Amino acid sequence: MRQVLKLNDGWVFSDGFDDGHIAKLRDGETVTLPHNAVDLPLSYFDETAYQRPFTYQRHLTWDDAWAGKRVQLQFDGAMADSVVWVNGTQVAAHADGYTPFWADLTDHLTVGDNLITVRVDGSENPAIPPFGAQIDYLTYAGIYRDVWLRVLPERQLVNARVLTPDALADAKTVVVVPETTTAGPVVARLLDSDGAQIAATEGTGELTMSGLAGLRLWSMDDPALYTVELTLPDSGDVTTHRVGFRTAEWTPQGFLLNGEPVKLRGLNRHQSFPHAGYAAGRHAQERDAEIMREDLGCNMVRTSHYPQSPWFLDRCDEIGLLVFEEIPGWQHIGDEAWQDASVKNVEAMIRRDWNHPSIVIWGVRINESQDNHDFYIRTNAVARELDPTRSTGGVRYLPESELLEDVYTMNDFILDESELPLINRPRTALRSPAEVTGLKTPVPYLVTEYNGHMFPTKAQDPELRQMEHVLRHLDVLNAAHGDPNISGSIGWCMFDYNTHKDFGAGDRICHHGVMDIWREPKFAAHAYGSQKPPSEGVVLEPVTFWARGERNIGGVLPLIILTNCDEVEFECAGVTRRVGPDRERFPHLPHPPVIIDHRHISAEELGLWGMSWHPGRITGYLDGKTVATRDFVADPLPTVLQIDPDLDRVPADPDIDLRIMLRALDQAGNRLPFLDGAVKVSVDGPAKLVGPELRMLQGGTTGMWLRLTGNTGPVTVTAELAQFPTATAVISVG
C-alpha cells in the first residue's frame, strides 16, 4: 500500500543559492507551501525582483516503515529550472515551471535526519519555454504548488490512461491502460461517487470492463464522475483515477458534447494572484473555476498560456466547466533544443491530465506564434499518439495560417482593428471562418481571444468607456452565437493581471479583464453572466453609476441593462417604462440586454442639465413576476464599508487562501466608484494577510487573500476608512 502525504510545511526559504549549502542548512525563513519567492506590490514594481535563484530546504526524518520501499517527492509545480538534492546528492532536475516532476530519494536516505535542498531560478532563461523574448504575463519564482511525500512499493503503478470508447451506448465500456514499473497482474474496479463497486476485472496489460448499464454521462449540467481504482495484488499498491463518460466532437458546423450541439462561451484565465503570484492553494484555485462557471456563466475556460493547477482542473471536472489546455509559450519560438523542450511539455501536459473529462482540446501550438511546419508536425504527432480521443488546436492570430491541428483556433481582434486608419471596414465583430482560414473546405473553428488589449478598461474608468467595453463583448458574443460555423468564443480575459513593463498601462497591470485583479466584476462581466439561464441565477445589472454629470452631456440614457429577465421596468422622476430585451441589435444572444433610450423616454422627462437629479429603480420580471430590484440614490454618501469573504467557515488547512472583498457602498448598497482612499486592514486569529495592510480602493472596491496558519479559532478582520464606521467580519476556522 502506498502512502502519500502532503509535505507543504516546514520548509526553510532563503534568497539566493550557493553550492556550499547543498548539504548544509542555510539561514532562512520557515514557510508553508505553496510559496512565492518575492511578493510584489500591486503595481509599479520591478519585475526583475524575482528573476534570480532561491533555495528551499527541509529536514526529513527516516521512518523504519520506509524500509524496502521507494521514497519520492512529487513537485506539482516550481518556477523554474529546479534542481533537487538529498544529503548533498542530486536526485532530480526539471527545467519547466508548469508541469510536475519527481525526485527519488530512496538510495540516498540515511537513518536519522536527512536534508532536502531545492534550488529554483526565477531568471527568464531563454533555453526554457516560454522564455526567449517578451511575454505578456509574469512567471513568479518559487515552489508555488503542492509537494507530496510518496512511499511506494518496489512494484508500483506509475500512471494509467482510462478510455470510454462507447460513452453514448446504453451498455458502456471502460478500457484501462495501466503503467507499472514491472509487468504483472493489475486489478481494476469501477466505483460510483459513493464508492460502491460497479464492475471489476483483473489481468495484465490492457484491462476492459464492458456491459456497464445505468451509468450517467458527464455533461455541463450533470458532471457525473466515476473512479477507477487500480491495485497491484502482489505489492498492494493502489491508485485512483477519476473519469467521466462523454464524447467531444469538433465539426465545421460547431462543437458537440455527447452528440448535442453546444455553443462555447468562455474566457481566458491566468493562474496569478495579486502579491502572491502563482502561490495560491486549493481553495483559491477552485474558487476561480466556480467564479468562471457560476458567476460569469461560462461553459469553457482556456488555460492561457500554460498547464494550470490540478486543483483548478479537478474543480472544472466537478462543476461541468469545459477546458482548453495548452503548453507554455507566448509568440516566441526558440532554437531546436527549445523546441525539443516544448515537445516534452506537450507530453508532460497530456500525461498529467488525460483523464480529466472537462478537457476537450489540447493546445499544441505556442500562443500567437508564427507558422513553423516541422515543429508543429511534432507537437501534433505527440498529442495524437498519446491521446487520439481529443482534438488538437493551435492558437494563432494570423489569417491563412497553416492548419496542422484538428481545430483552427484563432485570436480574432477584427472588432478593434476595424477602427484603425486605412482599414476601410465597417465595425465587424468577428470574421467568418472562411475569410480567416482561407480554406475552400470548412474546418472546425474556435475563436480563442478577442477584445482584451484592444480596449483595456479599468474598474474606475468613466461610465461611457465601461459601456463601450460592455458593447464590444456583447457584439462578439452575438456574432459567435449567430454563426453556426463558429464553435464558440473565448474572450480575453477573465480578470486583470500583473505583467511586464512592455505591456499594460505602465503600472505593470494589464487591465484586460471583465473582472479586476481581485476577481471583482466590471460591468462587462455581466455581459457573460447574463447569458446563463435564470434558473442558475437572476442577473440584473444596469451599466451606470447613476449620476447626472458622469457622462458626456449628462444623464444615464442610453441605459444598457444586462439581464436574463423577460422584461425590465425603469422608474425615475415619475417616469415609468417597461422594456424588453433588444433583440433587434442582438438577435442571436440567449439573453440580449435591455437598452432604454430616447425611443422610450425623452430627455425632458428625466430632467435636463441643471435640474434636480432623482433616485431611480430598475426592476426585473420573469413570467410577469418581480425577481430582482436595483435601487439608485440621487445623493450617494459613504454608508457601509463591506467586508465580504468567499466563505465564513473554513477548515484549518494551512494552504487555504481565502479571498475577501472590501467595498465602499452608498445608502442603497451600490459601490462608490470614484471614492479614493486606503483601507487599513488588520487580521487577528489563525490567518495571515497576503500583502500590505493598506488596501487602495479602485472603482470603489479592493480585495485581499488570507492564508490560514493551520490552527483553529475565529479570524477577525477589521477594516477602517475615513467617512465610514469601522467594519468587522468573523470567519470560523476549524
XYZ file of C-alpha atoms in Angstrom:
734
model
C 0.000 0.000 0.000
C 1.393 3.371 -0.983
C 1.469 6.297 1.396
C 1.032 9.830 0.030
C 1.362 12.789 2.396
C 1.302 16.482 1.659
C 4.721 17.904 2.516
C 3.982 21.622 2.401
C 5.063 22.598 5.911
C 8.466 23.050 7.499
C 10.405 24.381 4.511
C 13.204 26.880 5.098
C 13.323 29.518 2.370
C 16.307 31.737 1.617
C 17.204 34.292 -1.013
C 19.967 33.118 -3.346
C 21.779 29.825 -3.742
C 25.314 28.570 -3.211
C 26.920 25.161 -3.717
C 28.352 25.244 -0.203
C 24.893 24.771 1.290
C 23.630 21.907 -0.847
C 24.200 19.593 2.126
C 24.066 22.248 4.832
C 21.085 24.266 6.025
C 21.149 27.955 5.099
C 19.772 30.637 7.354
C 16.275 31.468 6.228
C 12.579 31.834 6.953
C 10.298 28.890 7.723
C 7.469 28.854 5.190
C 4.493 26.770 4.132
C 3.930 25.850 0.501
C 2.598 26.985 -1.917
C 5.150 29.777 -1.634
C 6.019 32.845 -3.685
C 9.693 33.802 -3.584
C 9.034 37.561 -3.838
C 5.666 39.139 -3.023
C 5.424 42.074 -5.406
C 3.486 45.299 -4.826
C 0.174 45.545 -6.611
C 1.574 47.919 -9.242
C 4.636 49.864 -10.351
C 7.156 47.222 -9.310
C 10.390 45.952 -10.813
C 9.538 42.576 -12.328
C 13.220 41.557 -12.262
C 12.926 41.366 -8.447
C 12.274 37.608 -8.570
C 14.453 36.802 -11.585
C 17.257 35.096 -9.643
C 17.900 31.837 -7.730
C 16.273 30.889 -4.415
C 16.710 27.967 -2.049
C 14.166 25.779 -0.261
C 15.350 23.227 2.309
C 13.617 20.770 4.583
C 14.599 18.127 7.108
C 13.132 14.688 6.539
C 13.427 12.158 9.348
C 13.817 8.500 8.442
C 10.870 6.231 9.234
C 11.538 2.494 9.684
C 8.301 1.838 7.799
C 10.118 3.023 4.680
C 12.491 0.048 4.657
C 12.173 -1.835 1.379
C 10.056 0.937 -0.169
C 10.745 3.680 -2.694
C 10.610 7.169 -1.184
C 9.863 10.014 -3.570
C 8.977 13.683 -3.565
C 6.418 14.864 -6.099
C 6.552 18.556 -7.007
C 3.311 19.693 -8.656
C 4.941 22.905 -9.904
C 8.033 25.017 -9.234
C 9.246 28.051 -11.187
C 11.707 27.260 -12.633
C 14.846 25.323 -13.650
C 14.570 23.295 -10.439
C 17.268 21.026 -9.026
C 16.767 18.718 -6.029
C 19.423 17.251 -3.736
C 19.165 14.882 -0.783
C 22.086 14.870 1.641
C 24.224 16.593 -0.977
C 23.449 14.237 -3.889
C 21.457 15.494 -6.860
C 18.366 13.373 -7.454
C 16.265 15.446 -9.876
C 16.351 18.357 -12.309
C 13.357 19.850 -14.086
C 13.503 22.998 -16.195
C 9.807 23.589 -16.935
C 7.854 25.649 -14.423
C 4.346 24.307 -15.103
C 4.478 20.509 -15.156
C 5.119 18.082 -12.266
C 8.333 16.205 -11.546
C 9.546 13.557 -9.128
C 12.685 13.145 -7.038
C 13.520 9.598 -5.907
C 15.278 9.874 -2.543
C 15.474 6.166 -1.736
C 19.101 5.340 -2.394
C 20.421 8.408 -0.582
C 18.400 8.427 2.638
C 20.043 7.578 5.938
C 18.646 6.542 9.295
C 18.006 9.722 11.280
C 17.869 13.199 9.757
C 18.057 13.907 6.015
C 18.320 17.292 4.305
C 16.352 18.053 1.149
C 17.646 21.052 -0.836
C 15.780 22.558 -3.770
C 17.079 25.338 -5.969
C 14.641 27.240 -8.140
C 15.657 30.018 -10.501
C 13.253 32.780 -11.491
C 15.546 34.030 -14.261
C 13.916 34.155 -17.679
C 16.233 31.557 -19.155
C 15.929 31.733 -22.971
C 16.550 27.983 -23.195
C 13.284 27.245 -21.350
C 9.806 27.817 -22.851
C 8.106 30.301 -22.668
C 11.232 32.474 -22.387
C 13.425 33.955 -25.089
C 11.563 37.173 -25.898
C 8.835 39.331 -24.366
C 5.894 37.599 -22.690
C 2.689 39.305 -21.603
C 2.494 37.786 -18.121
C 4.738 37.183 -15.134
C 6.340 33.864 -14.173
C 6.739 34.262 -10.424
C 9.579 32.260 -8.832
C 9.009 29.717 -6.074
C 7.673 26.281 -5.212
C 4.185 27.521 -5.914
C 2.231 24.272 -5.948
C 1.997 21.354 -3.526
C 4.805 18.938 -2.697
C 3.944 15.345 -1.775
C 5.902 12.627 0.026
C 5.243 9.290 -1.673
C 6.251 5.980 -0.087
C 5.795 3.245 -2.668
C 6.392 -0.488 -3.029
C 9.084 -1.582 -5.467
C 6.458 -2.716 -7.948
C 4.203 0.275 -8.326
C 1.649 1.950 -10.536
C 3.164 4.865 -12.460
C 0.162 6.176 -14.414
C -2.986 4.957 -16.124
C -4.987 6.035 -19.143
C -8.720 5.429 -18.797
C -10.736 5.282 -22.023
C -14.505 5.260 -22.540
C -14.795 4.190 -26.203
C -18.595 3.879 -26.373
C -19.688 6.551 -23.930
C -23.063 7.114 -25.631
C -24.060 3.455 -25.616
C -26.604 2.162 -23.108
C -24.115 -0.506 -22.052
C -20.773 1.257 -21.721
C -17.165 0.088 -21.728
C -14.138 1.172 -19.733
C -10.658 0.395 -21.041
C -7.751 0.903 -18.634
C -4.155 1.080 -19.828
C -2.058 0.907 -16.647
C 1.641 1.709 -16.474
C 3.683 -0.178 -13.890
C 7.374 -0.336 -13.043
C 7.429 -4.057 -13.855
C 4.952 -6.300 -15.657
C 2.420 -8.268 -13.711
C -1.236 -8.518 -12.740
C -3.422 -5.480 -12.082
C -6.896 -5.421 -10.523
C -9.250 -2.698 -11.791
C -12.518 -1.672 -10.156
C -15.033 0.906 -11.355
C -16.657 2.770 -8.449
C -19.558 5.193 -8.293
C -19.480 8.524 -6.451
C -20.341 6.758 -3.165
C -17.514 4.261 -3.547
C -19.772 1.335 -4.433
C -18.324 -1.150 -6.922
C -19.918 -1.228 -10.366
C -17.536 -3.633 -12.103
C -14.132 -5.266 -11.658
C -11.541 -7.139 -13.671
C -8.007 -8.468 -13.329
C -5.250 -9.141 -15.828
C -2.052 -7.926 -17.394
C -1.722 -5.211 -19.983
C -4.914 -3.519 -21.172
C -7.957 -4.119 -18.951
C -11.577 -3.934 -20.112
C -14.858 -3.692 -18.210
C -17.874 -3.859 -20.522
C -21.644 -4.122 -20.434
C -21.876 -1.293 -17.908
C -25.523 -0.228 -17.797
C -27.229 2.562 -15.912
C -24.274 4.940 -15.929
C -24.720 8.696 -16.326
C -22.959 10.814 -18.889
C -20.619 13.607 -17.856
C -22.173 16.846 -19.067
C -22.107 20.518 -18.158
C -25.461 20.257 -16.383
C -24.758 16.882 -14.779
C -20.989 16.356 -14.473
C -21.214 12.751 -13.263
C -17.859 11.354 -12.150
C -16.715 7.797 -11.537
C -13.500 6.397 -10.099
C -11.251 3.685 -11.473
C -9.308 2.037 -8.636
C -6.214 0.066 -9.608
C -4.461 -2.417 -7.312
C -1.310 -4.466 -7.722
C -2.197 -7.686 -5.862
C 1.429 -8.684 -5.284
C 2.688 -5.372 -3.830
C -0.554 -3.851 -2.552
C -0.035 -0.580 -4.439
C -3.298 1.286 -5.084
C -4.126 4.344 -7.182
C -7.414 6.024 -8.078
C -8.305 7.865 -11.271
C -11.443 9.975 -11.653
C -13.189 9.779 -15.040
C -16.372 10.739 -16.824
C -18.293 9.223 -19.719
C -18.648 11.780 -22.504
C -17.864 12.455 -26.143
C -16.442 15.695 -27.516
C -16.527 16.294 -31.257
C -15.344 19.329 -33.225
C -17.018 19.761 -36.607
C -17.183 22.539 -39.231
C -20.749 23.039 -38.030
C -19.773 23.521 -34.379
C -18.890 21.649 -31.206
C -20.827 18.610 -29.996
C -20.819 17.340 -26.415
C -22.362 13.882 -26.134
C -23.685 14.337 -29.663
C -25.541 17.540 -28.821
C -24.521 20.970 -30.187
C -23.074 23.375 -27.633
C -22.137 26.972 -28.342
C -18.959 27.563 -26.373
C -18.805 30.768 -24.362
C -15.742 31.344 -22.234
C -12.861 33.441 -21.023
C -9.113 33.054 -20.761
C -7.570 32.658 -17.314
C -4.094 33.303 -15.950
C -3.200 31.482 -12.736
C -1.769 34.576 -10.978
C -2.920 36.372 -7.844
C -2.031 39.849 -6.501
C 1.055 39.860 -4.267
C 1.105 36.035 -4.020
C 1.961 35.467 -7.694
C 1.332 31.829 -8.630
C 1.372 30.635 -4.998
C -2.295 30.029 -4.251
C -3.654 26.900 -2.618
C -6.518 24.587 -3.358
C -9.424 26.813 -2.335
C -8.266 29.810 -4.400
C -7.831 27.596 -7.469
C -11.240 26.014 -7.037
C -12.865 29.382 -6.438
C -11.620 30.707 -9.791
C -13.315 27.784 -11.549
C -16.531 28.456 -9.631
C -16.466 32.155 -10.498
C -15.990 31.288 -14.173
C -18.828 28.761 -14.276
C -21.332 30.075 -11.758
C -20.843 33.848 -11.628
C -19.748 34.507 -15.208
C -21.970 31.822 -16.717
C -19.184 30.496 -18.939
C -19.052 26.921 -20.164
C -15.386 26.952 -21.233
C -12.046 28.233 -19.950
C -8.713 28.393 -21.734
C -5.656 27.885 -19.518
C -3.680 30.712 -21.043
C -0.855 30.152 -21.633
C 0.307 27.003 -19.802
C -0.967 23.981 -17.857
C -2.609 25.126 -14.635
C -3.209 23.769 -11.143
C -4.565 20.216 -10.764
C -6.967 21.624 -8.169
C -8.378 24.009 -10.776
C -8.854 21.212 -13.309
C -10.399 18.909 -10.714
C -12.960 21.576 -9.926
C -13.714 22.029 -13.635
C -14.480 18.294 -13.744
C -16.800 18.629 -10.766
C -18.832 21.621 -11.956
C -19.015 20.929 -15.699
C -16.641 23.614 -16.995
C -15.006 22.663 -20.300
C -11.270 23.274 -20.647
C -8.910 24.205 -23.481
C -5.468 23.373 -22.063
C -2.262 24.466 -23.765
C 1.515 24.299 -23.488
C 3.682 27.146 -22.130
C 4.556 29.880 -24.603
C 3.841 33.355 -25.929
C 4.628 34.199 -29.585
C 8.347 33.254 -29.412
C 9.748 30.008 -30.829
C 13.311 29.229 -29.785
C 16.038 27.063 -31.278
C 15.952 23.310 -31.821
C 16.655 22.491 -28.159
C 13.916 24.926 -27.091
C 11.513 23.200 -29.465
C 12.533 19.805 -28.088
C 11.655 21.070 -24.605
C 8.288 22.297 -25.863
C 7.504 18.907 -27.385
C 8.288 17.370 -23.983
C 5.878 19.863 -22.450
C 3.129 18.517 -24.709
C 3.830 15.024 -23.422
C 4.014 16.094 -19.774
C 0.765 18.063 -20.014
C -1.183 15.253 -21.629
C 0.188 12.507 -19.378
C -0.743 14.547 -16.308
C -4.256 15.459 -17.430
C -5.509 12.864 -19.901
C -8.252 11.527 -17.597
C -9.974 14.887 -16.986
C -13.389 14.776 -18.719
C -13.522 18.583 -18.663
C -10.573 18.873 -21.068
C -11.885 18.714 -24.633
C -8.953 20.066 -26.658
C -5.155 20.199 -26.375
C -3.358 23.402 -27.344
C -0.156 22.235 -29.026
C 0.994 25.478 -30.616
C 2.815 28.375 -28.937
C 0.231 31.105 -28.426
C 0.227 33.611 -31.314
C 3.436 32.262 -32.841
C 4.331 32.265 -36.496
C 3.873 29.102 -38.531
C 6.601 26.505 -38.095
C 5.772 23.393 -40.072
C 8.349 20.954 -38.713
C 7.886 21.994 -35.089
C 4.110 21.769 -35.143
C 4.107 18.486 -37.035
C 5.966 17.130 -33.998
C 3.710 18.644 -31.320
C 0.583 17.375 -33.053
C 2.083 13.916 -33.561
C 2.909 13.566 -29.864
C -0.567 14.677 -28.823
C -2.313 12.321 -31.228
C -0.151 9.383 -30.243
C -0.705 9.911 -26.515
C -4.386 10.802 -26.759
C -6.177 10.031 -30.021
C -9.529 10.727 -28.311
C -9.090 14.516 -28.177
C -8.664 17.089 -30.902
C -5.695 19.419 -31.103
C -5.768 23.178 -31.559
C -3.123 25.822 -32.077
C -3.839 29.425 -31.156
C -2.836 31.870 -33.863
C -3.577 35.483 -34.737
C -2.585 35.274 -38.410
C -5.196 34.633 -41.098
C -4.471 31.889 -43.605
C -2.074 30.232 -41.170
C -1.055 26.646 -41.904
C -3.523 24.276 -40.278
C -1.824 21.189 -38.846
C -4.210 20.817 -35.919
C -7.738 19.428 -35.886
C -9.358 22.749 -34.951
C -8.487 26.162 -36.371
C -8.218 28.229 -33.176
C -7.962 31.956 -33.830
C -7.443 35.157 -31.850
C -9.719 37.495 -33.797
C -9.315 41.175 -32.898
C -11.039 42.495 -36.023
C -13.650 44.395 -33.980
C -10.952 46.724 -32.712
C -8.715 46.602 -35.792
C -11.588 47.914 -37.925
C -11.094 51.290 -36.239
C -7.504 51.626 -37.442
C -6.646 54.003 -40.319
C -6.824 52.622 -43.873
C -8.722 49.505 -42.823
C -11.834 50.803 -44.615
C -14.033 48.246 -42.970
C -17.247 48.830 -41.025
C -17.446 47.757 -37.403
C -17.114 43.994 -37.569
C -17.442 41.770 -34.509
C -15.896 38.605 -35.990
C -14.703 37.486 -39.380
C -16.162 34.382 -40.940
C -14.136 31.181 -40.630
C -13.762 31.067 -44.420
C -12.188 34.537 -44.506
C -9.772 33.735 -41.680
C -8.662 30.264 -42.748
C -8.512 30.937 -46.473
C -9.509 27.293 -46.982
C -12.033 26.180 -49.573
C -13.243 23.363 -47.337
C -14.826 24.288 -43.974
C -12.948 23.149 -40.881
C -13.735 23.164 -37.142
C -13.219 26.719 -35.920
C -12.986 28.364 -32.486
C -12.297 31.997 -31.524
C -9.796 31.919 -28.666
C -9.279 35.639 -27.908
C -10.956 38.974 -28.644
C -11.094 42.471 -27.104
C -8.578 42.451 -24.222
C -5.606 44.645 -25.058
C -7.528 46.275 -27.893
C -9.846 48.037 -25.435
C -8.378 47.901 -21.893
C -10.809 49.118 -19.286
C -10.114 49.836 -15.630
C -12.661 49.286 -12.877
C -12.660 53.029 -12.156
C -12.894 54.184 -15.788
C -15.672 56.596 -16.831
C -19.115 55.209 -17.444
C -19.059 55.714 -21.206
C -15.884 53.660 -21.575
C -17.377 50.962 -19.376
C -20.459 50.967 -21.607
C -18.383 50.589 -24.760
C -16.424 47.791 -23.067
C -19.713 46.003 -22.466
C -20.919 46.512 -26.047
C -17.719 45.088 -27.532
C -18.083 41.892 -25.550
C -21.777 41.661 -26.400
C -21.066 42.224 -30.092
C -18.606 39.322 -30.257
C -20.816 37.004 -28.228
C -23.736 37.824 -30.504
C -21.666 37.191 -33.638
C -20.356 33.870 -32.321
C -23.839 32.712 -31.364
C -25.115 33.755 -34.770
C -22.615 31.827 -36.899
C -23.163 28.045 -36.848
C -19.676 27.539 -38.284
C -18.052 29.091 -35.215
C -17.889 26.630 -32.317
C -17.776 29.493 -29.859
C -15.664 32.290 -28.465
C -13.266 32.646 -25.528
C -12.736 36.276 -24.566
C -9.616 37.960 -23.271
C -9.852 37.710 -20.349
C -11.357 36.691 -17.019
C -9.532 39.214 -14.801
C -6.799 41.849 -14.854
C -3.291 40.542 -14.205
C 0.238 41.735 -13.469
C 2.642 41.831 -16.386
C 5.999 43.074 -17.670
C 6.835 46.710 -18.368
C 6.360 46.076 -22.097
C 2.607 45.621 -21.673
C -0.324 47.019 -19.774
C -0.918 50.569 -18.555
C 2.616 51.247 -17.387
C 1.552 50.228 -13.868
C 2.525 46.580 -14.561
C -1.152 45.638 -14.816
C -2.971 44.549 -17.937
C -6.477 45.919 -17.409
C -7.878 43.498 -19.966
C -10.276 41.549 -17.781
C -14.016 41.624 -17.404
C -13.140 41.499 -13.701
C -10.476 43.408 -11.839
C -7.367 41.771 -10.424
C -9.284 40.757 -7.263
C -11.956 38.975 -9.335
C -14.471 41.764 -8.689
C -16.807 42.143 -11.705
C -16.578 45.114 -14.017
C -19.776 45.810 -15.910
C -18.570 43.650 -18.814
C -18.521 40.581 -16.547
C -22.310 40.720 -16.527
C -22.369 40.539 -20.322
C -21.343 36.913 -19.728
C -23.234 36.225 -16.525
C -26.497 37.448 -18.036
C -26.325 34.745 -20.723
C -26.902 31.930 -18.244
C -30.482 30.721 -17.720
C -32.368 32.423 -14.889
C -32.617 29.051 -13.144
C -28.882 29.372 -12.468
C -29.275 32.868 -11.024
C -31.092 36.042 -11.990
C -28.878 38.831 -13.333
C -29.957 42.473 -13.324
C -27.043 44.858 -13.821
C -27.617 48.379 -15.168
C -24.438 49.764 -16.743
C -24.442 53.043 -14.851
C -23.068 54.833 -11.808
C -26.375 56.793 -11.741
C -25.197 60.397 -11.797
C -26.385 63.436 -13.711
C -22.973 64.560 -14.912
C -20.791 61.469 -15.223
C -21.376 61.023 -18.957
C -20.701 63.461 -21.747
C -23.658 65.858 -21.940
C -25.173 64.190 -18.868
C -27.850 61.728 -17.870
C -27.975 57.941 -17.973
C -29.505 57.320 -21.403
C -28.990 55.183 -23.307
C -29.042 52.778 -20.386
C -27.849 49.231 -21.014
C -29.234 46.727 -18.537
C -27.503 43.352 -18.616
C -30.115 40.823 -17.622
C -31.652 37.417 -18.224
C -35.095 38.711 -17.279
C -38.046 38.815 -19.674
C -38.697 42.498 -19.053
C -37.266 45.397 -17.090
C -39.132 48.299 -15.556
C -37.426 51.692 -15.318
C -38.621 54.242 -12.745
C -37.227 57.751 -12.266
C -38.665 61.238 -11.703
C -42.222 59.981 -12.010
C -41.486 58.237 -15.315
C -42.165 54.501 -15.583
C -41.382 52.354 -18.610
C -41.325 48.588 -19.055
C -38.962 47.421 -21.817
C -37.963 44.025 -23.210
C -34.608 42.723 -24.491
C -33.138 44.416 -27.558
C -33.369 41.509 -29.989
C -33.060 43.843 -32.948
C -29.441 44.737 -32.168
C -28.509 41.397 -30.552
C -30.690 38.818 -32.303
C -28.517 35.790 -31.529
C -27.769 36.137 -27.829
C -29.611 33.798 -25.455
C -30.406 36.875 -23.360
C -29.948 40.229 -25.116
C -29.592 43.272 -22.901
C -32.411 45.713 -22.345
C -31.450 49.085 -23.797
C -33.549 52.040 -22.644
C -33.023 55.175 -24.711
C -34.908 58.041 -26.312
C -37.110 55.551 -28.129
C -38.710 55.014 -24.723
C -38.046 58.185 -22.703
C -37.396 61.751 -23.787
C -34.586 63.764 -22.230
C -37.108 66.264 -20.926
C -38.957 63.590 -18.946
C -35.891 62.832 -16.828
C -34.928 66.477 -16.467
C -32.334 68.487 -18.334
C -28.873 69.642 -17.327
C -29.033 71.984 -14.342
C -32.265 70.487 -12.999
C -32.620 68.352 -9.888
C -31.332 64.769 -10.112
C -33.612 61.986 -8.865
C -33.274 58.466 -7.481
C -34.146 55.543 -9.727
C -35.309 51.960 -9.560
C -34.771 49.089 -12.005
C -36.991 46.022 -11.608
C -36.596 42.702 -13.388
C -39.517 40.443 -14.298
C -39.817 36.783 -15.244
C -43.196 35.494 -16.364
C -44.710 38.742 -15.097
C -43.327 38.333 -11.579
C -40.764 40.541 -9.881
C -37.468 38.637 -9.442
C -34.900 41.403 -8.865
C -34.733 45.079 -7.986
C -31.926 47.633 -8.072
C -32.290 50.996 -6.353
C -30.127 54.048 -7.034
C -29.937 57.149 -4.855
C -29.567 60.677 -6.169
C -27.206 61.730 -3.380
C -24.766 58.817 -2.806
C -22.905 59.020 0.503
C -20.390 56.727 2.209
C -22.572 54.407 4.270
C -21.183 50.872 4.597
C -17.641 49.532 4.366
C -18.429 45.945 3.440
C -16.158 43.008 4.302
C -17.233 40.088 2.132
C -15.317 36.783 2.472
C -15.958 33.992 -0.020
C -16.627 31.704 2.949
C -17.397 32.455 6.584
C -16.436 28.949 7.744
C -13.333 27.044 6.565
C -11.300 24.038 7.729
C -7.975 24.663 9.478
C -5.884 23.851 6.404
C -2.632 25.846 6.264
C -2.562 26.101 2.493
C -6.070 27.533 2.136
C -6.118 31.026 0.662
C -9.403 32.777 1.359
C -10.444 35.774 -0.746
C -12.092 38.730 0.986
C -13.567 41.679 -0.903
C -13.814 45.183 0.583
C -16.444 47.510 -0.862
C -17.317 51.148 -0.204
C -21.112 51.276 -0.536
C -23.767 54.000 -0.527
C -27.208 54.070 1.104
C -28.655 51.665 -1.499
C -25.760 49.197 -1.360
C -24.142 50.361 -4.621
C -20.406 50.882 -4.799
C -18.981 54.398 -4.736
C -16.864 54.123 -7.894
C -14.819 57.285 -7.529
C -14.148 57.217 -3.803
C -10.387 57.248 -3.340
C -8.846 56.022 -0.157
C -6.663 53.479 1.557
C -8.464 50.904 3.669
C -6.465 49.893 6.735
C -6.880 46.176 7.370
C -5.966 44.163 10.447
C -6.295 40.411 10.938
C -6.490 38.687 14.306
C -6.505 34.918 14.676
C -5.105 31.883 12.825
C -4.558 33.571 9.447
C -2.024 35.830 7.783
C -2.741 38.684 5.406
C -1.094 38.245 1.996
C 0.316 41.653 1.078
C 0.210 45.051 2.822
C -2.201 46.279 5.495
C -3.219 49.318 3.425
C -5.532 48.496 0.515
C -6.257 51.147 -2.107
C -9.798 51.361 -3.421
C -10.197 51.135 -7.199
C -13.676 51.586 -8.563
C -14.979 51.537 -5.015
C -13.583 48.117 -4.173
C -10.410 46.294 -3.280
C -9.579 42.806 -2.137
C -7.183 40.560 -0.303
C -6.375 36.945 0.412
C -5.804 35.380 3.819
C -3.502 32.372 4.229
C -4.549 30.130 7.119
C -1.934 29.008 9.639
C -3.392 25.553 10.320
C -4.646 26.409 13.796
C -8.298 26.584 14.781
C -10.306 29.507 16.105
C -12.030 32.649 14.876
C -10.346 35.026 12.444
C -11.454 38.620 12.932
C -10.938 41.009 10.045
C -11.177 44.729 10.755
C -11.296 47.438 8.066
C -11.011 51.187 8.631
C -11.564 54.019 6.173
C -12.370 57.662 6.869
C -16.045 58.540 6.266
C -17.162 55.015 7.247
C -17.858 53.268 10.542
C -15.200 50.664 11.334
C -16.174 47.312 9.824
C -15.509 43.826 11.191
C -16.142 40.289 9.996
C -15.505 36.971 11.735
C -14.515 33.781 9.922
C -14.741 30.462 11.760
C -11.694 28.220 11.228
C -11.773 24.602 12.284
